[in-house]
XYZ file of C-alpha atoms in Angstrom:
685
model
C 14.577 36.462 27.249
C 13.970 36.376 23.016
C 16.335 35.868 20.670
C 16.179 36.584 17.102
C 18.891 34.062 15.192
C 19.726 35.607 11.215
C 18.332 35.682 8.636
C 18.351 33.134 5.933
C 18.622 35.148 3.453
C 17.739 39.181 3.616
C 14.953 39.686 1.972
C 16.418 42.956 -0.062
C 15.685 44.829 -3.501
C 17.954 45.716 -5.684
C 17.440 47.689 -9.230
C 19.174 46.532 -11.844
C 18.635 47.532 -15.729
C 15.206 48.189 -15.022
C 13.175 45.916 -13.075
C 13.243 45.260 -9.289
C 14.575 41.678 -8.341
C 14.061 39.882 -5.160
C 16.184 38.081 -2.776
C 15.572 34.523 -1.944
C 14.159 34.270 1.525
C 12.669 31.166 1.961
C 13.149 31.950 5.890
C 12.703 35.016 6.931
C 13.926 34.529 10.397
C 15.110 31.707 13.281
C 12.794 32.723 16.406
C 14.680 30.779 19.796
C 12.202 30.290 22.160
C 14.121 28.105 24.588
C 17.896 27.358 25.348
C 18.768 25.710 28.628
C 20.676 22.730 29.307
C 19.190 19.380 28.621
C 19.449 16.670 31.228
C 20.537 18.686 33.531
C 23.984 19.533 32.172
C 24.563 15.389 32.111
C 27.847 14.296 30.529
C 27.311 11.770 27.555
C 31.006 10.467 26.419
C 33.218 12.227 24.605
C 29.853 13.926 23.143
C 29.918 15.822 26.650
C 27.035 18.106 27.768
C 23.793 18.823 25.505
C 21.224 21.886 25.093
C 17.634 21.885 23.978
C 17.027 24.946 22.474
C 12.955 25.471 21.553
C 11.843 28.052 18.354
C 10.014 28.935 15.635
C 11.369 29.099 12.038
C 9.557 31.931 9.870
C 9.292 31.140 6.422
C 8.012 32.719 3.216
C 7.986 31.078 0.151
C 8.074 32.644 -3.470
C 5.412 30.310 -5.802
C 7.721 31.630 -8.481
C 10.326 30.026 -7.274
C 11.349 26.836 -9.659
C 12.078 25.279 -6.892
C 8.573 25.744 -5.265
C 6.646 24.862 -8.053
C 5.768 20.953 -7.017
C 3.732 22.558 -3.963
C 0.311 21.457 -4.725
C -1.660 25.060 -4.177
C 1.134 27.155 -3.035
C 0.387 29.550 -5.660
C -3.294 30.037 -4.404
C -2.762 30.896 -0.738
C -2.293 33.958 0.306
C 0.492 36.255 -0.058
C 2.402 39.405 0.861
C 3.254 42.154 -1.141
C 5.879 40.721 -2.974
C 4.389 37.607 -3.963
C 5.333 35.475 -1.106
C 3.599 33.214 0.947
C 4.127 32.831 4.555
C 3.657 30.765 7.600
C 6.211 29.501 10.645
C 6.570 25.696 12.579
C 8.334 25.070 15.935
C 11.145 23.233 16.406
C 13.215 21.509 18.928
C 17.290 21.134 18.684
C 19.088 18.742 20.628
C 22.980 19.524 20.580
C 26.759 19.287 22.910
C 28.008 22.418 23.765
C 30.968 21.693 22.644
C 30.853 24.137 19.565
C 32.178 21.701 17.333
C 30.584 20.546 13.963
C 28.283 17.871 14.122
C 26.261 15.606 11.975
C 23.058 16.662 11.976
C 19.791 14.140 12.329
C 16.832 15.919 11.552
C 13.668 13.264 12.766
C 10.603 13.605 10.983
C 7.765 13.751 13.829
C 4.738 10.933 13.759
C 1.542 12.375 13.747
C 3.161 15.256 15.992
C 5.858 13.176 18.284
C 9.427 12.434 18.120
C 9.845 8.942 17.508
C 14.038 8.591 17.299
C 13.784 8.117 20.749
C 12.019 6.002 21.386
C 13.418 2.763 19.285
C 16.908 4.208 19.094
C 17.715 4.999 22.584
C 14.964 3.075 24.191
C 12.791 6.122 25.187
C 10.382 8.178 23.926
C 10.495 11.189 25.925
C 7.613 13.016 28.195
C 5.518 14.795 27.146
C 7.295 15.124 23.687
C 9.503 17.126 25.157
C 12.972 15.583 25.873
C 14.314 17.512 29.053
C 15.424 14.823 31.287
C 18.339 11.975 31.178
C 15.124 9.505 31.350
C 14.317 11.085 28.078
C 17.252 10.503 26.389
C 17.073 6.403 27.264
C 20.171 4.952 27.330
C 21.847 8.179 25.501
C 22.986 6.366 22.484
C 22.493 8.756 19.621
C 23.680 11.962 22.592
C 27.181 9.228 22.986
C 27.728 9.263 19.784
C 27.704 13.351 19.402
C 24.623 13.974 16.701
C 22.990 17.091 17.037
C 19.358 16.185 16.471
C 16.607 18.219 15.359
C 12.732 18.138 15.413
C 9.828 20.405 13.641
C 6.268 20.615 12.737
C 5.335 19.597 9.567
C 1.628 19.028 9.495
C -2.041 19.709 10.912
C -3.460 16.857 11.175
C -2.490 15.775 14.657
C -4.910 15.086 17.352
C -4.860 16.913 20.916
C -3.298 14.853 23.097
C -3.067 15.282 27.498
C -3.056 18.769 28.711
C 1.017 18.774 29.150
C 1.553 17.269 25.700
C 3.312 19.525 23.638
C 3.048 18.006 20.215
C 4.797 19.807 17.197
C 1.701 20.915 15.088
C 2.131 22.791 11.727
C -0.610 25.845 10.828
C 0.077 25.940 7.236
C -1.352 28.385 4.739
C -4.812 28.121 4.002
C -7.195 28.634 0.866
C -10.198 29.941 2.304
C -13.451 29.640 0.215
C -12.204 26.767 -1.263
C -14.332 23.411 -0.870
C -13.873 20.135 -2.403
C -15.199 16.746 -1.442
C -13.921 14.955 1.525
C -14.123 10.578 2.726
C -13.803 9.629 6.365
C -13.641 6.252 6.936
C -13.244 4.093 9.668
C -14.263 0.808 11.578
C -14.950 0.339 15.525
C -13.380 -2.715 17.120
C -16.561 -2.868 19.977
C -20.171 -1.724 19.199
C -20.323 1.866 20.117
C -22.687 4.120 19.962
C -20.455 7.231 18.837
C -17.842 7.036 17.042
C -14.763 9.140 15.638
C -14.592 9.699 12.216
C -10.799 10.804 11.405
C -7.892 9.384 10.677
C -5.449 6.965 13.030
C -4.163 9.886 16.128
C -5.432 12.511 13.139
C -8.107 14.996 12.601
C -9.724 15.482 8.712
C -10.949 18.487 7.355
C -14.255 18.892 9.258
C -18.120 20.152 6.990
C -18.419 23.154 5.346
C -21.578 23.335 6.264
C -22.362 22.632 10.308
C -24.204 19.211 11.136
C -24.577 18.711 6.684
C -28.046 17.468 6.226
C -26.428 16.582 2.999
C -23.441 14.423 4.277
C -23.924 10.540 3.603
C -22.550 7.211 6.091
C -22.148 3.988 3.756
C -20.985 0.894 5.270
C -19.718 -2.664 3.380
C -18.003 -5.152 4.714
C -14.439 -5.502 2.560
C -13.112 -2.965 0.459
C -14.106 -4.110 -2.628
C -17.564 -4.075 -2.029
C -19.821 -1.729 -2.897
C -21.115 0.734 -0.591
C -24.648 1.038 1.192
C -25.437 4.303 1.833
C -27.067 4.457 5.869
C -30.161 7.212 6.071
C -29.166 10.344 6.748
C -32.136 10.312 9.917
C -30.564 7.611 11.495
C -27.108 9.318 12.276
C -25.912 12.542 13.301
C -23.226 15.199 13.876
C -21.808 15.143 18.167
C -19.270 17.145 19.556
C -15.415 15.976 19.549
C -14.474 14.907 23.583
C -12.269 17.386 23.691
C -12.179 20.818 22.153
C -10.130 20.610 18.641
C -10.416 16.911 18.695
C -11.530 14.723 16.059
C -15.108 14.970 14.716
C -17.576 12.140 15.842
C -21.319 10.931 14.560
C -23.847 8.712 16.477
C -25.619 6.177 15.170
C -29.043 5.161 16.125
C -28.793 1.151 16.596
C -24.592 1.513 17.605
C -21.528 1.205 15.035
C -21.005 -2.485 14.715
C -17.817 -4.393 14.526
C -17.122 -6.562 10.576
C -18.351 -3.241 9.384
C -16.291 -0.728 7.229
C -17.395 2.853 7.130
C -17.907 5.767 5.674
C -18.473 9.797 5.884
C -18.409 11.694 3.283
C -19.570 15.655 2.564
C -17.879 18.928 1.251
C -15.333 20.648 3.189
C -13.457 23.914 2.742
C -10.344 25.646 3.261
C -8.001 23.305 2.403
C -4.484 23.754 4.341
C -1.600 23.615 1.681
C -0.161 20.737 2.896
C 3.022 20.270 1.104
C 4.389 23.679 2.313
C 5.092 21.387 5.535
C 7.653 19.682 3.715
C 9.133 23.051 2.431
C 9.518 24.177 5.844
C 11.938 20.977 6.535
C 13.511 21.779 3.708
C 14.363 25.181 4.173
C 15.040 25.065 8.068
C 18.080 22.075 7.075
C 18.790 24.534 4.171
C 19.161 27.849 6.214
C 21.097 25.466 9.553
C 23.148 23.609 6.539
C 25.408 27.553 5.929
C 24.276 29.615 9.007
C 25.304 29.270 12.326
C 22.927 29.083 15.119
C 23.382 30.561 18.352
C 26.778 30.619 18.317
C 27.657 26.597 17.259
C 29.111 26.056 13.546
C 27.613 24.817 11.570
C 26.618 20.742 10.480
C 29.404 19.340 8.992
C 26.965 16.319 7.585
C 23.221 16.308 7.429
C 20.961 13.443 7.882
C 16.801 12.685 7.417
C 15.572 10.046 9.574
C 11.871 8.784 9.301
C 10.071 6.172 10.616
C 6.548 4.216 9.223
C 4.752 7.708 8.241
C 7.369 9.489 8.528
C 10.064 7.354 6.294
C 7.021 8.268 3.954
C 7.395 11.846 3.948
C 11.168 11.831 2.919
C 9.976 9.021 0.261
C 7.494 12.584 -1.549
C 10.306 15.057 -0.350
C 12.693 12.791 -2.914
C 9.891 12.083 -5.425
C 9.084 15.563 -5.691
C 12.715 16.625 -5.898
C 12.053 19.158 -2.308
C 15.492 17.631 -1.169
C 16.582 20.456 -2.604
C 16.564 24.286 -2.177
C 15.631 27.136 -3.841
C 19.219 27.556 -4.594
C 19.898 24.334 -6.451
C 21.732 22.299 -3.482
C 21.128 19.029 -1.470
C 19.628 20.033 2.083
C 20.345 16.802 3.898
C 23.224 14.420 2.736
C 21.393 11.442 3.789
C 18.658 9.862 4.094
C 16.735 6.925 6.552
C 13.451 5.525 5.423
C 12.851 2.767 8.404
C 9.612 1.025 7.563
C 7.818 2.708 4.633
C 6.307 0.227 3.111
C 6.318 0.859 -0.626
C 7.993 4.224 -0.018
C 5.283 6.596 0.189
C 5.143 8.483 -3.139
C 1.641 9.550 -2.998
C -0.440 11.670 -0.325
C 1.390 14.412 1.476
C 1.145 16.554 -1.548
C -2.459 17.519 -2.744
C -5.637 19.337 -1.643
C -7.887 18.076 1.078
C -5.350 15.215 1.683
C -5.129 13.938 5.527
C -1.544 12.730 6.429
C -2.225 10.661 8.282
C -4.218 7.621 6.323
C -2.578 4.959 4.565
C -3.653 1.036 3.405
C -3.309 -1.660 5.341
C -5.182 -4.736 4.440
C -8.258 -4.135 5.582
C -8.644 -0.051 5.514
C -8.280 3.357 3.357
C -7.828 1.644 0.107
C -8.566 4.774 -1.664
C -6.245 7.685 0.462
C -3.074 8.213 -1.781
C -0.374 6.731 0.074
C 1.774 4.805 -2.983
C 1.592 5.207 -5.919
C 3.924 4.383 -8.699
C 7.348 4.767 -9.355
C 8.055 2.468 -6.223
C 11.797 2.283 -7.333
C 14.877 4.321 -7.203
C 16.048 3.063 -10.476
C 14.044 3.366 -13.291
C 11.189 0.840 -14.217
C 8.272 0.495 -16.165
C 4.592 0.329 -15.518
C 3.001 -1.521 -18.235
C -0.655 -0.861 -16.699
C 0.221 2.709 -17.081
C 2.652 3.122 -19.634
C 5.187 5.001 -18.145
C 8.888 4.730 -17.054
C 10.131 6.324 -14.336
C 12.143 6.329 -11.321
C 11.149 8.095 -7.500
C 14.620 9.891 -7.473
C 13.521 11.903 -11.118
C 13.353 14.915 -9.573
C 16.093 14.568 -6.605
C 19.024 15.770 -8.093
C 20.872 19.198 -7.420
C 22.420 21.642 -10.205
C 25.614 19.105 -10.302
C 23.463 16.225 -10.668
C 24.743 14.434 -7.171
C 21.554 12.495 -4.993
C 22.010 11.609 -0.713
C 22.431 8.507 -0.379
C 19.646 5.998 0.872
C 18.723 3.619 3.342
C 15.830 2.133 2.915
C 14.169 -0.699 5.359
C 11.530 -2.395 5.590
C 10.503 -5.492 8.104
C 8.487 -8.604 7.431
C 5.014 -7.353 8.180
C 5.210 -4.292 5.675
C 5.685 -7.413 2.893
C 1.683 -8.461 4.071
C 0.321 -5.072 4.937
C 2.635 -2.264 3.207
C 3.477 -3.991 -0.157
C 7.263 -3.295 0.768
C 8.381 -5.924 -2.392
C 7.382 -3.216 -4.350
C 10.861 -0.959 -3.671
C 12.738 -3.979 -5.656
C 10.588 -5.373 -7.794
C 8.669 -4.364 -11.382
C 5.221 -2.827 -10.276
C 3.928 -6.691 -12.120
C 6.104 -8.208 -9.466
C 7.685 -9.904 -12.445
C 11.110 -8.569 -11.949
C 14.041 -8.097 -9.366
C 15.089 -4.032 -9.497
C 18.525 -3.468 -8.310
C 19.023 -0.284 -6.192
C 21.478 2.170 -7.911
C 24.727 2.963 -6.120
C 23.417 5.806 -3.583
C 21.031 3.279 -2.265
C 20.886 0.313 0.439
C 18.191 -1.791 0.909
C 17.606 -3.562 3.798
C 14.721 -6.341 5.001
C 14.403 -7.089 8.697
C 12.719 -10.910 8.725
C 11.291 -12.141 11.350
C 10.748 -8.412 12.642
C 7.043 -6.421 12.850
C 6.487 -2.863 11.895
C 8.327 -1.831 16.013
C 9.281 -4.149 18.687
C 6.105 -5.977 20.070
C 4.614 -4.826 22.728
C 1.284 -6.110 23.490
C 0.534 -8.604 26.811
C -2.808 -9.827 25.176
C -3.790 -12.111 21.923
C -6.739 -9.508 21.331
C -7.598 -7.980 19.098
C -5.015 -10.733 17.144
C -5.049 -14.994 16.909
C -1.428 -14.918 18.431
C 0.681 -13.225 20.628
C 2.754 -10.206 18.859
C 6.606 -10.492 17.932
C 9.317 -9.111 19.943
C 11.882 -9.431 17.849
C 14.515 -6.419 17.898
C 15.154 -4.633 15.365
C 16.109 -1.752 16.709
C 19.407 -2.588 17.517
C 19.777 -2.896 13.905
C 18.120 0.243 13.314
C 20.948 1.665 15.739
C 24.263 0.020 13.478
C 22.408 1.372 10.504
C 22.369 5.513 11.957
C 25.850 4.845 12.493
C 27.035 3.424 9.281
C 25.121 5.839 6.823
C 26.487 8.924 9.230
C 29.645 7.149 8.052
C 28.785 6.781 4.166
C 27.883 10.262 3.874
C 30.591 12.138 6.130
C 33.135 10.000 5.416
C 32.573 7.728 2.140
C 33.263 4.355 4.327
C 31.184 1.802 2.125
C 27.161 1.129 3.714
C 26.356 -2.240 4.678
C 26.008 -4.690 1.564
C 22.290 -4.522 0.307
C 20.208 -7.661 2.424
C 16.625 -7.610 0.893
C 14.311 -10.514 -0.481
C 13.946 -10.972 -4.413
C 12.849 -12.833 -6.869
C 16.224 -14.229 -7.796
C 17.326 -15.659 -4.950
C 14.161 -17.245 -4.385
C 13.570 -15.804 -0.934
C 10.098 -14.068 -2.474
C 7.315 -15.345 -3.426
C 3.419 -14.985 -3.629
C 0.700 -16.112 -0.986
C 0.006 -18.715 -2.446
C 3.136 -20.012 -2.351
C 3.521 -19.194 1.115
C -0.007 -20.275 2.176
C 1.859 -23.764 0.453
C 4.835 -23.855 2.407
C 4.637 -22.641 5.735
C 4.346 -25.061 8.396
C 1.077 -26.708 9.709
C 0.371 -27.766 12.914
C 1.425 -23.992 14.353
C -2.245 -23.120 16.181
C -1.369 -20.662 13.556
C -2.468 -19.864 9.318
C -1.547 -17.320 6.831
C -3.932 -14.980 5.544
C -5.282 -15.246 2.259
C -4.092 -11.941 1.086
C -1.308 -9.326 1.394
C -2.054 -6.029 0.404
C -2.344 -5.337 -3.182
C -3.046 -1.412 -3.243
C -5.038 -0.370 -6.578
C -4.014 2.011 -8.890
C -6.048 5.203 -7.947
C -7.978 7.259 -10.883
C -8.894 10.885 -8.907
C -9.432 12.648 -12.408
C -7.273 14.680 -14.985
C -6.072 17.583 -12.694
C -5.175 15.225 -9.846
C -2.109 14.517 -11.300
C -1.015 17.474 -12.904
C -2.210 19.715 -9.775
C -3.368 17.507 -7.173
C -7.123 18.453 -6.622
C -9.063 15.564 -6.827
C -12.305 15.738 -8.498
C -13.584 12.374 -8.073
C -13.435 11.333 -4.379
C -13.425 8.008 -3.733
C -11.357 7.755 -6.467
C -11.942 4.855 -9.542
C -9.584 2.003 -8.831
C -7.541 0.634 -10.937
C -5.821 -2.488 -11.845
C -3.927 -3.301 -8.505
C 0.007 -3.396 -8.123
C 1.255 -7.187 -7.527
C 3.123 -7.294 -4.061
C 5.073 -10.321 -3.031
C 6.099 -11.923 0.256
C 9.189 -13.649 1.784
C 9.481 -16.998 1.681
C 9.143 -18.840 4.539
C 11.610 -22.013 5.964
C 11.407 -25.390 7.278
C 10.161 -23.098 11.138
C 7.767 -20.820 9.185
C 10.862 -18.061 9.607
C 11.402 -15.631 6.621
C 14.191 -16.679 4.231
C 16.398 -13.603 2.468
C 17.159 -10.424 3.649
C 18.886 -9.242 7.001
C 18.518 -12.131 9.165
C 17.788 -10.975 12.323
C 19.676 -13.072 15.667
C 16.091 -14.503 16.385
C 15.489 -16.027 12.759
C 18.971 -17.335 12.882
C 18.970 -18.644 16.271
C 14.752 -19.199 16.869
C 13.035 -19.758 19.804
C 9.608 -20.153 17.479
C 8.736 -19.310 14.310
C 8.692 -15.147 13.828
C 5.680 -14.006 11.331
C 5.037 -10.284 9.087
C 1.204 -11.146 9.949
C -0.885 -11.641 12.596
C -5.026 -12.443 11.666
C -7.565 -10.475 13.328
C -10.014 -11.924 15.488
C -12.877 -13.641 14.246
C -14.697 -11.393 16.938
C -13.895 -8.393 15.576
C -15.824 -9.055 11.594
C -12.400 -9.035 10.045
C -11.247 -12.384 10.970
C -9.631 -12.645 6.986
C -7.683 -9.159 7.586
C -4.712 -8.901 8.894
C -3.062 -6.697 12.005
C -2.105 -3.480 10.577
C 1.536 -3.753 12.340
C 1.569 -6.598 14.414
C 3.550 -10.115 13.284
C 2.830 -13.332 15.820
C 5.129 -15.393 17.576
C 4.821 -18.811 18.017
C 7.525 -20.836 20.515
C 8.995 -24.368 19.804
C 7.906 -27.622 22.122
C 10.216 -27.592 24.526
C 10.411 -31.324 24.929
C 10.127 -33.701 22.403
C 6.961 -35.228 23.961
C 5.589 -31.444 24.086
C 6.115 -31.730 20.191
C 4.323 -35.314 19.512
C 1.917 -34.262 21.852
C 0.803 -30.864 20.340
C 1.197 -32.123 16.443
C 4.179 -29.426 15.694
C 6.197 -30.330 13.096
C 9.229 -28.090 14.170
C 11.750 -30.134 16.234
C 12.175 -28.663 19.785
C 14.086 -26.552 21.701
C 15.559 -29.581 23.833
C 16.742 -30.688 19.976
C 17.901 -27.772 18.814
C 19.975 -26.669 21.665
C 20.017 -29.864 24.389
C 21.606 -27.256 26.738
C 20.879 -23.176 28.188
C 24.961 -22.915 26.984
C 24.124 -24.073 23.826
C 21.371 -22.164 23.042
C 23.838 -19.092 24.383
C 26.400 -19.960 21.539
C 24.383 -19.979 18.855
C 22.811 -16.430 19.944
C 26.395 -15.018 20.230
C 27.314 -16.706 16.829
C 24.081 -15.067 15.533
C 25.086 -11.681 16.441
C 28.603 -12.341 15.642
C 27.586 -12.594 11.937
C 25.762 -9.826 12.340
C 28.303 -7.465 13.785
C 30.568 -9.035 10.794
C 27.614 -7.677 8.726
C 28.248 -4.290 10.403
C 24.252 -4.623 11.319
C 25.158 -5.345 14.982
C 27.202 -2.939 16.940
C 29.683 -4.816 19.536
C 28.062 -2.452 22.446
C 24.994 -4.015 21.471
C 25.813 -7.722 21.802
C 25.345 -8.245 26.249
C 21.795 -6.545 24.957
C 21.836 -9.059 22.151
C 22.580 -11.878 24.536
C 20.500 -11.643 27.508
C 17.076 -10.287 25.990
C 17.570 -13.462 24.077
C 18.332 -15.937 26.536
C 16.294 -14.428 28.621
C 13.179 -15.497 26.567
C 15.181 -18.972 26.332
C 14.513 -19.455 30.498
C 10.441 -17.732 30.682
C 9.848 -20.220 27.499
C 11.316 -23.196 29.781
C 9.152 -21.511 32.612
C 6.413 -21.605 30.793
C 3.311 -23.755 30.939
C 2.091 -24.661 27.327
C -1.650 -24.734 28.455
C -1.097 -20.764 29.254
C -2.191 -18.698 26.133
C -1.455 -15.496 27.564
C 0.875 -13.516 25.891
C 2.761 -12.335 29.325
C 5.956 -15.192 29.263
C 7.463 -12.462 26.219
C 8.433 -9.757 28.404
C 11.326 -9.504 31.447
C 8.618 -8.177 33.871
C 5.138 -8.582 34.578
């Protein structure tokens, strides 16, 4: 049966002194479409059983409201008789059935997919629809009593398998408006047909089908001039599936080692920033209004991984963490692997949210821009002083509490040093009191899962930083709900001599490991889209002109090649090899100078001194470091206990940490050093 929740602020008209006053109505109504027991009534410790609620939030935004002024193109979207813009968002809520106030965590979905359960609970729900005990993984978030909320916020999600249920927003549309769109893409193998949309995404298609004036170009490196490909040698073809990303066919085929770019005039842009407003207003509603018989949350947190973390950064930058009534909609947020923070993108005309730069690609898309730090800094090139939180205060001047965590990979591929230095890389910038920074050293963007080197040159890093993420989630809840001081910031810095240039890194990185550090890291340019872009979010120069690059730095390696500073994970304190934040692409991809977008490298130590000398490896062998397996177990336990004392590892995850590291130790001891495969990294074949 369909049930309707209460209206966030009923739309009413009152006549006061001859003026008609329109009450705020960001959320018009909540529509409940499904309410069922979660995981067949499985009980999760003291939290008990959970239920799943699936519904739709209906929004009505008034562009005249000050809180909505920063939403690009909202005032140009179709409006009702009261001047409001309408749209809706599907949501999924998992919550305990005990009816007590809980901490609500809003997980910003990543390209339509629920992300938090995969990394925190260890299991991504089948079909993006949490329903079974298996979908809850080890039940960590449930055992700790959190309510979990997921909703649609972006439109550019490519369709998946037939049974999949991605969360996809249908935002307001500016009918008839046109503008130029660029689509950059590469191929990892020669192919006659290629998709030109971004990663797992969609793009704006041509305003004119099979546009005869569309242009396709090629170049070898991002900084090289674009070389046109004759229009007669390529054509548009149908998507591989209905509603999927567009494709083109090229005579002679698309080649590896080439950056292609397709541009044309598109039409009907979405009001992309409405997705952030929808998150804001859904949280504002749930903060103040009981839903289906449960009390309001005692605490509200946001959590986002990668793209989703960058979205939180943009919400803060634009002040979309404060509702129309001037109140904070979340008490704290955890931005995980956002790189330089995400203060650009997500809120401009014809923006493609899935796009973001790496060392190799997509340098012309807005993703990161000054300011990068939560404390004010000055950009000497632009002549401006600002912080990411200039618009994030509520009407009482309060700010949310923030955790920002990056792995070693983000320093190489996503400008992560910029959240802690001046834009010229010359000075450290300490975070303000409401912000903590964590550098997860030796880890890559996600825990490595590839069993092959291809398309890279080294096996990936399997350092398990997910356990530290679990500790940080609990610490953020305790900080925001109980006032308990969080773990101290731990991030590479200039003052501690743990942050340096790529040239210096290359000079001190140990030789003879079989891998060579990259010649550069990502150095994002200042993008110039035209005068209307900064004021109104409308790009007139596409692709943009590139200005001076921001200065980005990387962690200093120790004698083993493991990064110094930051949070020293167990795998770095008691190492079995070298864990780097970079992994070079294989030469046969055509981009041997570039790094993997998300992966680091792992090179194990030699088992014995004889093997070490035979290989010319400068690093002490396992036998020299840990004469016995018990010695290694002691080292792992000591490293884990260091993290537990720092509240960066939970006691409940000690045995998981021990088992994971000892298992890898055993597999390295059993491995034939001549075997260049990567299967030994994993416990199961």
